XYZ file of C-alpha atoms in Angstrom:
482
model
C 28.359 8.004 32.702
C 31.196 7.039 30.266
C 31.136 3.490 28.887
C 34.409 2.674 30.682
C 32.889 3.751 33.829
C 29.686 1.639 33.562
C 31.914 -1.487 32.745
C 33.757 -0.998 36.114
C 30.977 -0.197 37.854
C 29.065 -3.295 36.530
C 32.079 -5.518 37.146
C 32.126 -4.641 40.760
C 28.379 -4.792 41.333
C 28.208 -8.186 39.874
C 31.321 -9.388 41.751
C 29.577 -8.436 44.884
C 26.569 -9.869 43.957
C 28.287 -13.016 43.148
C 30.364 -12.996 46.312
C 26.939 -12.365 48.514
C 25.427 -15.509 46.728
C 28.660 -17.626 47.493
C 27.427 -18.198 51.169
C 23.654 -17.814 50.938
C 23.252 -19.561 54.157
C 25.039 -16.832 56.092
C 22.706 -14.011 54.739
C 20.099 -14.995 57.239
C 22.823 -15.318 60.155
C 24.195 -11.997 59.336
C 20.677 -10.324 59.218
C 19.751 -11.591 62.465
C 23.349 -10.233 64.073
C 22.882 -6.840 62.453
C 19.203 -6.670 63.921
C 20.364 -7.971 67.280
C 23.459 -5.617 67.637
C 21.328 -2.612 66.536
C 18.491 -3.156 68.864
C 20.272 -4.547 72.013
C 24.050 -3.839 72.173
C 25.495 -3.452 75.406
C 28.807 -2.669 74.554
C 28.456 1.085 74.858
C 26.738 0.792 78.153
C 29.145 -1.898 79.702
C 32.072 0.362 78.762
C 30.744 3.504 80.226
C 30.041 1.544 83.639
C 33.574 -0.151 83.810
C 35.322 3.406 82.957
C 32.681 4.925 85.603
C 33.036 2.641 88.568
C 36.447 1.176 88.158
C 38.841 4.030 86.274
C 41.781 2.698 84.810
C 42.791 -0.893 84.432
C 46.341 -1.069 84.671
C 47.610 -4.690 85.248
C 48.832 -5.729 88.582
C 46.719 -3.137 90.253
C 43.614 -3.360 92.188
C 41.473 -1.817 89.489
C 43.169 -4.344 87.011
C 41.403 -7.101 89.339
C 38.580 -5.093 89.438
C 38.279 -5.235 85.419
C 39.191 -9.103 85.211
C 36.391 -9.767 87.528
C 34.005 -7.639 85.430
C 34.649 -9.055 82.117
C 34.244 -12.588 83.566
C 30.798 -11.993 85.500
C 29.943 -10.150 82.599
C 30.538 -13.123 80.229
C 28.853 -15.455 82.837
C 25.776 -13.351 82.839
C 25.407 -13.721 79.123
C 25.315 -17.766 79.324
C 28.843 -18.572 78.621
C 29.160 -22.123 80.332
C 32.714 -22.350 79.409
C 34.277 -19.026 81.048
C 37.513 -19.025 83.055
C 40.656 -17.147 84.132
C 44.093 -17.698 82.636
C 46.302 -16.757 85.388
C 50.116 -15.685 84.524
C 52.788 -13.978 86.594
C 53.854 -10.626 85.418
C 56.355 -8.071 86.672
C 53.970 -5.205 87.507
C 55.275 -1.812 87.249
C 53.658 1.491 88.422
C 54.595 5.023 88.485
C 55.276 6.843 91.542
C 57.039 10.286 92.053
C 58.751 12.364 89.257
C 61.046 15.359 88.913
C 62.402 17.009 85.415
C 64.572 20.127 85.247
C 65.780 21.110 82.007
C 68.229 24.227 81.984
C 67.322 24.940 85.556
C 63.518 25.140 84.845
C 60.810 22.609 86.100
C 59.349 20.914 83.219
C 55.860 19.014 83.144
C 56.577 15.436 82.503
C 55.618 11.886 82.603
C 57.283 8.862 83.287
C 57.291 5.984 80.746
C 56.754 2.767 82.079
C 59.373 0.293 83.208
C 61.712 2.977 84.065
C 63.927 1.985 86.927
C 62.789 1.822 90.387
C 64.810 4.862 91.672
C 66.946 7.168 89.287
C 68.555 10.227 90.174
C 70.415 11.541 86.779
C 72.129 14.675 85.992
C 73.589 15.092 82.548
C 74.241 17.348 79.226
C 71.203 16.980 77.016
C 71.952 15.929 73.598
C 69.303 16.322 70.373
C 69.109 12.804 68.626
C 66.346 14.060 66.164
C 64.173 11.174 65.511
C 66.217 8.714 67.810
C 66.430 6.041 64.990
C 69.721 3.879 64.630
C 70.980 6.408 61.801
C 70.751 9.254 64.095
C 73.461 7.950 66.208
C 75.508 6.583 63.401
C 76.290 9.939 62.497
C 78.228 10.074 65.754
C 78.266 7.137 67.532
C 79.578 8.938 70.882
C 77.302 11.780 70.967
C 74.771 9.961 73.360
C 77.364 8.578 75.740
C 76.965 9.690 79.168
C 74.398 12.285 78.102
C 70.668 12.782 78.575
C 68.952 12.394 74.818
C 66.062 14.308 73.457
C 64.298 12.531 70.846
C 61.200 12.817 68.923
C 58.066 10.321 69.050
C 57.585 10.631 65.578
C 59.445 11.489 62.292
C 60.456 15.312 62.369
C 59.480 17.420 59.253
C 62.572 17.457 56.744
C 63.767 14.034 57.650
C 65.211 11.774 54.970
C 61.974 10.665 52.906
C 60.311 7.322 53.724
C 62.288 7.174 57.270
C 60.591 4.278 59.054
C 59.546 5.240 62.534
C 60.115 2.946 65.392
C 57.997 2.559 68.763
C 59.099 4.462 71.625
C 60.306 1.481 73.566
C 62.666 0.708 70.397
C 63.887 4.348 70.232
C 64.854 3.859 74.269
C 66.634 0.666 73.402
C 68.792 2.174 70.879
C 69.536 5.066 73.177
C 70.475 2.841 75.872
C 72.710 0.704 73.170
C 74.600 3.848 72.454
C 75.363 4.964 76.176
C 72.879 7.566 77.142
C 71.895 8.179 80.783
C 68.451 8.780 80.204
C 65.848 9.505 77.506
C 63.620 12.720 77.279
C 60.885 12.004 74.142
C 58.686 14.731 73.339
C 55.169 14.034 72.041
C 53.651 14.586 68.404
C 50.435 16.117 69.673
C 49.900 19.832 70.351
C 48.829 21.558 73.371
C 51.323 19.887 75.841
C 49.458 16.681 75.914
C 51.767 14.016 77.397
C 52.048 10.541 76.589
C 52.615 7.395 78.674
C 53.359 4.112 77.741
C 56.045 1.298 78.076
C 59.697 2.340 77.188
C 60.696 -1.570 77.351
C 61.054 -3.835 74.446
C 60.762 -6.828 76.989
C 58.317 -5.928 79.376
C 61.363 -5.729 82.078
C 62.773 -2.644 83.938
C 65.168 -0.494 81.518
C 68.566 0.379 82.938
C 68.015 4.190 82.194
C 65.117 6.700 83.293
C 62.818 7.729 80.315
C 60.018 10.564 80.613
C 58.014 12.146 77.874
C 57.229 16.079 77.796
C 54.924 18.101 75.441
C 55.718 18.493 71.707
C 55.918 22.286 72.195
C 58.937 21.923 74.930
C 60.694 19.473 72.994
C 60.610 21.663 69.939
C 61.810 25.008 71.652
C 64.775 22.895 73.369
C 65.886 21.454 69.877
C 66.308 25.352 69.042
C 68.135 26.258 72.082
C 70.662 23.453 71.653
C 71.529 24.647 68.509
C 73.300 27.828 70.191
C 73.922 26.732 73.951
C 74.289 23.469 76.042
C 71.508 22.540 78.252
C 71.539 20.268 81.227
C 68.882 18.192 82.355
C 68.112 16.634 85.705
C 65.537 13.582 86.127
C 64.798 12.116 89.561
C 62.066 9.350 89.940
C 60.882 6.441 92.264
C 58.459 3.950 91.032
C 57.163 0.598 91.842
C 58.062 -2.995 90.302
C 57.346 -6.513 91.533
C 56.060 -9.955 90.491
C 52.372 -10.094 90.713
C 49.626 -12.240 89.337
C 47.206 -11.335 86.633
C 44.432 -13.127 84.578
C 43.291 -13.323 81.003
C 39.709 -13.862 80.809
C 38.374 -16.633 78.255
C 35.161 -17.692 77.132
C 34.500 -20.454 74.421
C 31.912 -21.456 71.855
C 32.637 -25.084 71.141
C 32.378 -25.800 67.332
C 29.544 -27.462 65.768
C 31.275 -30.075 63.295
C 35.219 -28.955 63.666
C 35.547 -28.263 67.198
C 39.223 -29.035 67.005
C 39.983 -26.194 65.069
C 39.681 -22.762 66.550
C 39.323 -19.142 66.176
C 40.843 -16.824 68.789
C 39.266 -13.218 68.947
C 40.500 -10.824 71.632
C 41.136 -7.252 72.590
C 43.096 -6.208 75.692
C 41.317 -5.241 78.723
C 43.848 -3.558 80.614
C 44.824 0.278 80.278
C 47.335 2.879 81.286
C 46.423 4.801 84.759
C 46.330 8.355 83.467
C 43.011 8.105 82.347
C 40.101 5.396 82.022
C 41.224 3.677 78.674
C 37.933 4.259 77.050
C 39.428 4.191 73.664
C 42.648 2.113 74.273
C 41.295 -0.241 74.951
C 37.870 -0.126 75.667
C 36.213 0.108 72.504
C 38.016 -2.955 71.481
C 37.637 -5.272 74.341
C 34.321 -4.320 74.986
C 33.548 -4.776 71.393
C 34.584 -8.317 71.541
C 32.514 -8.994 74.686
C 29.482 -7.821 72.966
C 30.198 -9.908 69.958
C 30.223 -12.582 72.378
C 26.956 -11.783 73.849
C 25.621 -11.847 70.377
C 26.497 -15.097 69.403
C 25.283 -16.389 72.805
C 21.852 -14.604 72.508
C 21.242 -15.966 68.798
C 22.702 -19.455 69.862
C 25.092 -19.301 67.041
C 27.232 -22.400 66.536
C 29.477 -22.267 63.617
C 31.702 -24.847 62.300
C 34.950 -24.161 64.305
C 35.499 -23.312 67.955
C 35.499 -19.577 68.957
C 37.524 -18.465 71.915
C 36.776 -14.815 73.152
C 39.904 -13.729 75.060
C 40.405 -10.425 77.119
C 44.093 -10.050 77.491
C 45.593 -8.446 80.548
C 49.007 -6.821 80.404
C 49.338 -5.617 76.390
C 50.197 -2.122 77.526
C 53.178 -3.522 79.788
C 54.723 -5.458 76.620
C 52.200 -8.103 75.511
C 52.227 -10.296 78.523
C 48.847 -11.609 78.363
C 49.023 -12.679 74.796
C 52.485 -14.254 75.237
C 51.054 -16.220 78.334
C 48.209 -17.276 76.224
C 50.645 -18.330 73.221
C 52.997 -20.028 75.551
C 50.504 -22.228 77.236
C 49.256 -23.086 73.690
C 52.688 -24.143 72.814
C 53.343 -26.298 75.704
C 49.718 -28.002 75.448
C 49.888 -28.234 71.833
C 46.731 -26.406 71.181
C 48.989 -23.786 68.966
C 48.357 -26.329 66.275
C 44.652 -25.733 66.532
C 44.397 -22.177 66.172
C 43.493 -21.506 62.576
C 43.269 -17.652 62.901
C 43.601 -14.793 65.215
C 41.195 -11.525 65.173
C 42.583 -8.891 67.511
C 40.571 -5.559 68.295
C 42.774 -2.770 69.609
C 41.157 0.549 69.379
C 39.266 -0.588 66.307
C 36.124 1.722 65.683
C 33.654 2.094 63.167
C 34.586 -0.904 61.060
C 34.104 -0.158 57.154
C 36.170 -2.908 55.940
C 38.423 -6.085 57.022
C 42.278 -6.858 57.309
C 44.539 -9.530 57.571
C 47.935 -10.574 57.594
C 47.588 -12.691 54.565
C 46.345 -11.526 51.134
C 44.949 -15.119 50.338
C 41.836 -13.878 52.762
C 40.591 -11.600 50.645
C 37.862 -13.274 48.503
C 36.614 -14.577 51.661
C 36.529 -11.847 53.843
C 34.933 -9.505 50.777
C 32.363 -12.132 50.361
C 31.506 -11.735 54.001
C 31.508 -8.171 53.489
C 29.648 -7.981 50.619
C 26.839 -9.609 52.483
C 27.282 -6.973 55.306
C 26.996 -4.036 52.371
C 23.532 -5.617 51.241
C 22.482 -4.831 54.867
C 24.097 -1.711 55.404
C 25.595 0.238 52.149
C 27.890 2.173 54.973
C 29.747 -0.823 55.015
C 32.296 0.176 51.893
C 33.706 -3.580 52.246
C 37.459 -2.493 51.811
C 40.041 -5.045 52.594
C 43.911 -4.464 53.103
C 46.707 -7.241 54.069
C 50.282 -6.585 56.036
C 51.538 -6.851 59.361
C 52.616 -4.491 62.128
C 53.790 -5.033 65.915
C 52.980 -3.829 69.454
C 49.390 -5.414 70.051
C 48.417 -8.904 71.023
C 48.224 -10.484 67.585
C 51.985 -10.107 67.602
C 52.644 -13.165 69.667
C 50.432 -15.242 67.372
C 51.984 -13.825 63.997
C 55.482 -14.868 65.257
C 54.484 -18.305 65.379
C 52.921 -18.425 61.779
C 49.064 -17.838 62.914
C 47.395 -15.569 60.412
C 45.717 -12.527 61.711
C 43.543 -9.773 61.214
C 40.511 -7.741 62.076
C 38.478 -4.796 61.299
C 39.661 -1.793 59.781
C 38.015 1.676 60.641
C 38.919 5.300 61.758
C 39.080 7.376 64.839
C 38.650 11.111 64.807
C 42.109 13.423 64.931
C 41.039 14.526 68.518
C 40.374 11.204 69.756
C 43.995 9.823 68.507
C 45.635 12.789 70.224
C 44.472 11.300 73.680
C 46.277 8.124 73.090
C 48.007 6.959 76.271
C 47.225 10.101 77.369
C 44.838 11.662 80.447
C 42.281 12.542 78.034
C 41.695 9.074 77.154
C 37.962 9.197 78.644
C 34.595 7.574 77.883
C 33.239 11.139 76.599
C 35.499 10.114 73.374
C 33.465 7.039 72.700
C 31.446 6.816 69.893
C 27.878 4.547 70.501
C 27.473 4.299 66.537
C 31.261 3.681 65.580
C 31.077 0.927 68.185
C 28.103 -0.698 67.154
C 29.461 -0.907 63.834
C 32.474 -2.597 64.841
C 30.285 -5.146 66.707
C 27.792 -6.127 64.031
C 30.197 -6.274 61.186
C 33.083 -8.207 62.837
C 30.700 -10.418 64.469
C 29.530 -11.284 60.793
C 33.409 -11.645 60.179
C 33.825 -13.865 62.979
C 30.898 -16.327 61.902
C 32.115 -16.249 58.424
C 35.756 -17.096 59.006
C 34.511 -19.868 61.819
C 32.005 -21.540 59.474
C 33.772 -21.550 56.116
C 34.310 -24.798 54.624
C 38.064 -23.882 54.368
C 40.154 -20.965 55.782
C 42.691 -20.127 52.792
C 45.410 -18.704 55.104
C 47.593 -21.545 56.470
C 50.057 -21.598 59.219
C 53.388 -20.321 57.980
C 56.423 -22.641 58.623
C 59.372 -21.058 60.724
C 61.134 -20.283 57.359
C 57.661 -18.594 55.624
C 57.336 -16.681 59.038
C 60.737 -15.310 58.754
C 60.459 -14.145 54.991
C 57.180 -12.721 55.796
C 58.464 -10.539 58.754
C 61.226 -9.499 56.522
C 59.032 -8.458 53.686
C 56.920 -6.328 56.172
C 60.108 -4.831 57.291
C 59.769 -6.192 60.823
C 63.184 -7.639 61.185
C 64.789 -4.732 62.849
C 62.204 -3.961 65.520
C 61.938 -7.422 66.292
C 65.848 -7.583 66.534
C 66.168 -4.479 68.813
C 63.208 -6.215 71.056
C 65.296 -9.522 70.965
C 62.491 -11.451 69.490
C 64.245 -12.087 66.349
C 64.889 -15.689 66.597
C 66.594 -16.702 63.151
C 70.291 -16.424 62.940
C 70.516 -14.882 59.350
């Protein structure tokens, strides 16, 4: 080993050792967490039961209600005294019938959520590439009165560093430029179809939006180079105001009960499959973290609230309802941190929206590493949108969670009919549970959380720095004037 490599290795070793020693009182707790989860975790088996007996967990559907009740009674069975439903009203959407013909040929497609209750549109098909603002600005009238064809991702050969947008934001741009319909083609090979919301607000959009397979989309792009193509979309769907419920379980803090850590994951899923990955592995990992705390009678300094959000898939409706209620009650000031678990798998590190958390998070991870060297104790900071951390982040609350990975074949089933329990990795799920239970305990028990609530102006600057201004403006959630 070269001398410089030895110096670096030694520095890392002693840095980890010092970090682990900075909170010696946590080592015993983390050892118990590790042993309990490895021996007795119920996350995998509970997820198997809920996917096998209930199926999908679409918000507002009978299955959604069954899932809410399942989570509630499961938490009750773990001995939680403070378990409750948090009801909210939501505009529920569910798919009905769909027919898509392109160039006179019936095409396999799936309706994107929040498409109109009824639509029957025929029009010329026009290729708008990636469906970003720049694609329309080249010819602002190209989409007017047309059905646009756009790619879910970023096409090969696009301008370097072209930032992508969510399907709902691409649909909003198409609507802005006068399109009468949207056909999005998937990024996944093999004709896999993707569902999900096409609405940035969680309310109905004015034009129909559908997804077709990648191969079909690429073939249509080629045909459009030589000849015009007509498309026809006819659909019927359901939309109506219904009631849904978040499920909350609370552990009061031992010495700082008015300071709170919120940890959550969305319980709901789309209806094409059982939502085992999105987001069964996240929500049932959180539930098993709660079980672990109860079994071990862990009572850190701060209050912990475990939250199973509903309505995430339809526009973060449950987490928005939670934050709205916290604002009205004033409890928003007591929320020190929000940990979110959405498709989190096989955690080997942690992340946070605030880089000041690095030392604390890695001191927690250093202890985890002494228990299992497969935990690599990585740390990353930054911010994104479209999961339940978003409403918290937009109100200045620091957020974070576990950093892990999913296999390519699993990611390809995102929002698709192949998102089933067979994709779930039991070992990876246990890793998420045990290492993030350690993170939760350390965060809730530390004397001082380094990340602070951002002021409104600080939140604005943070969002701009993370390139989130444009998507938030498209969604109508940018509350700043300039």
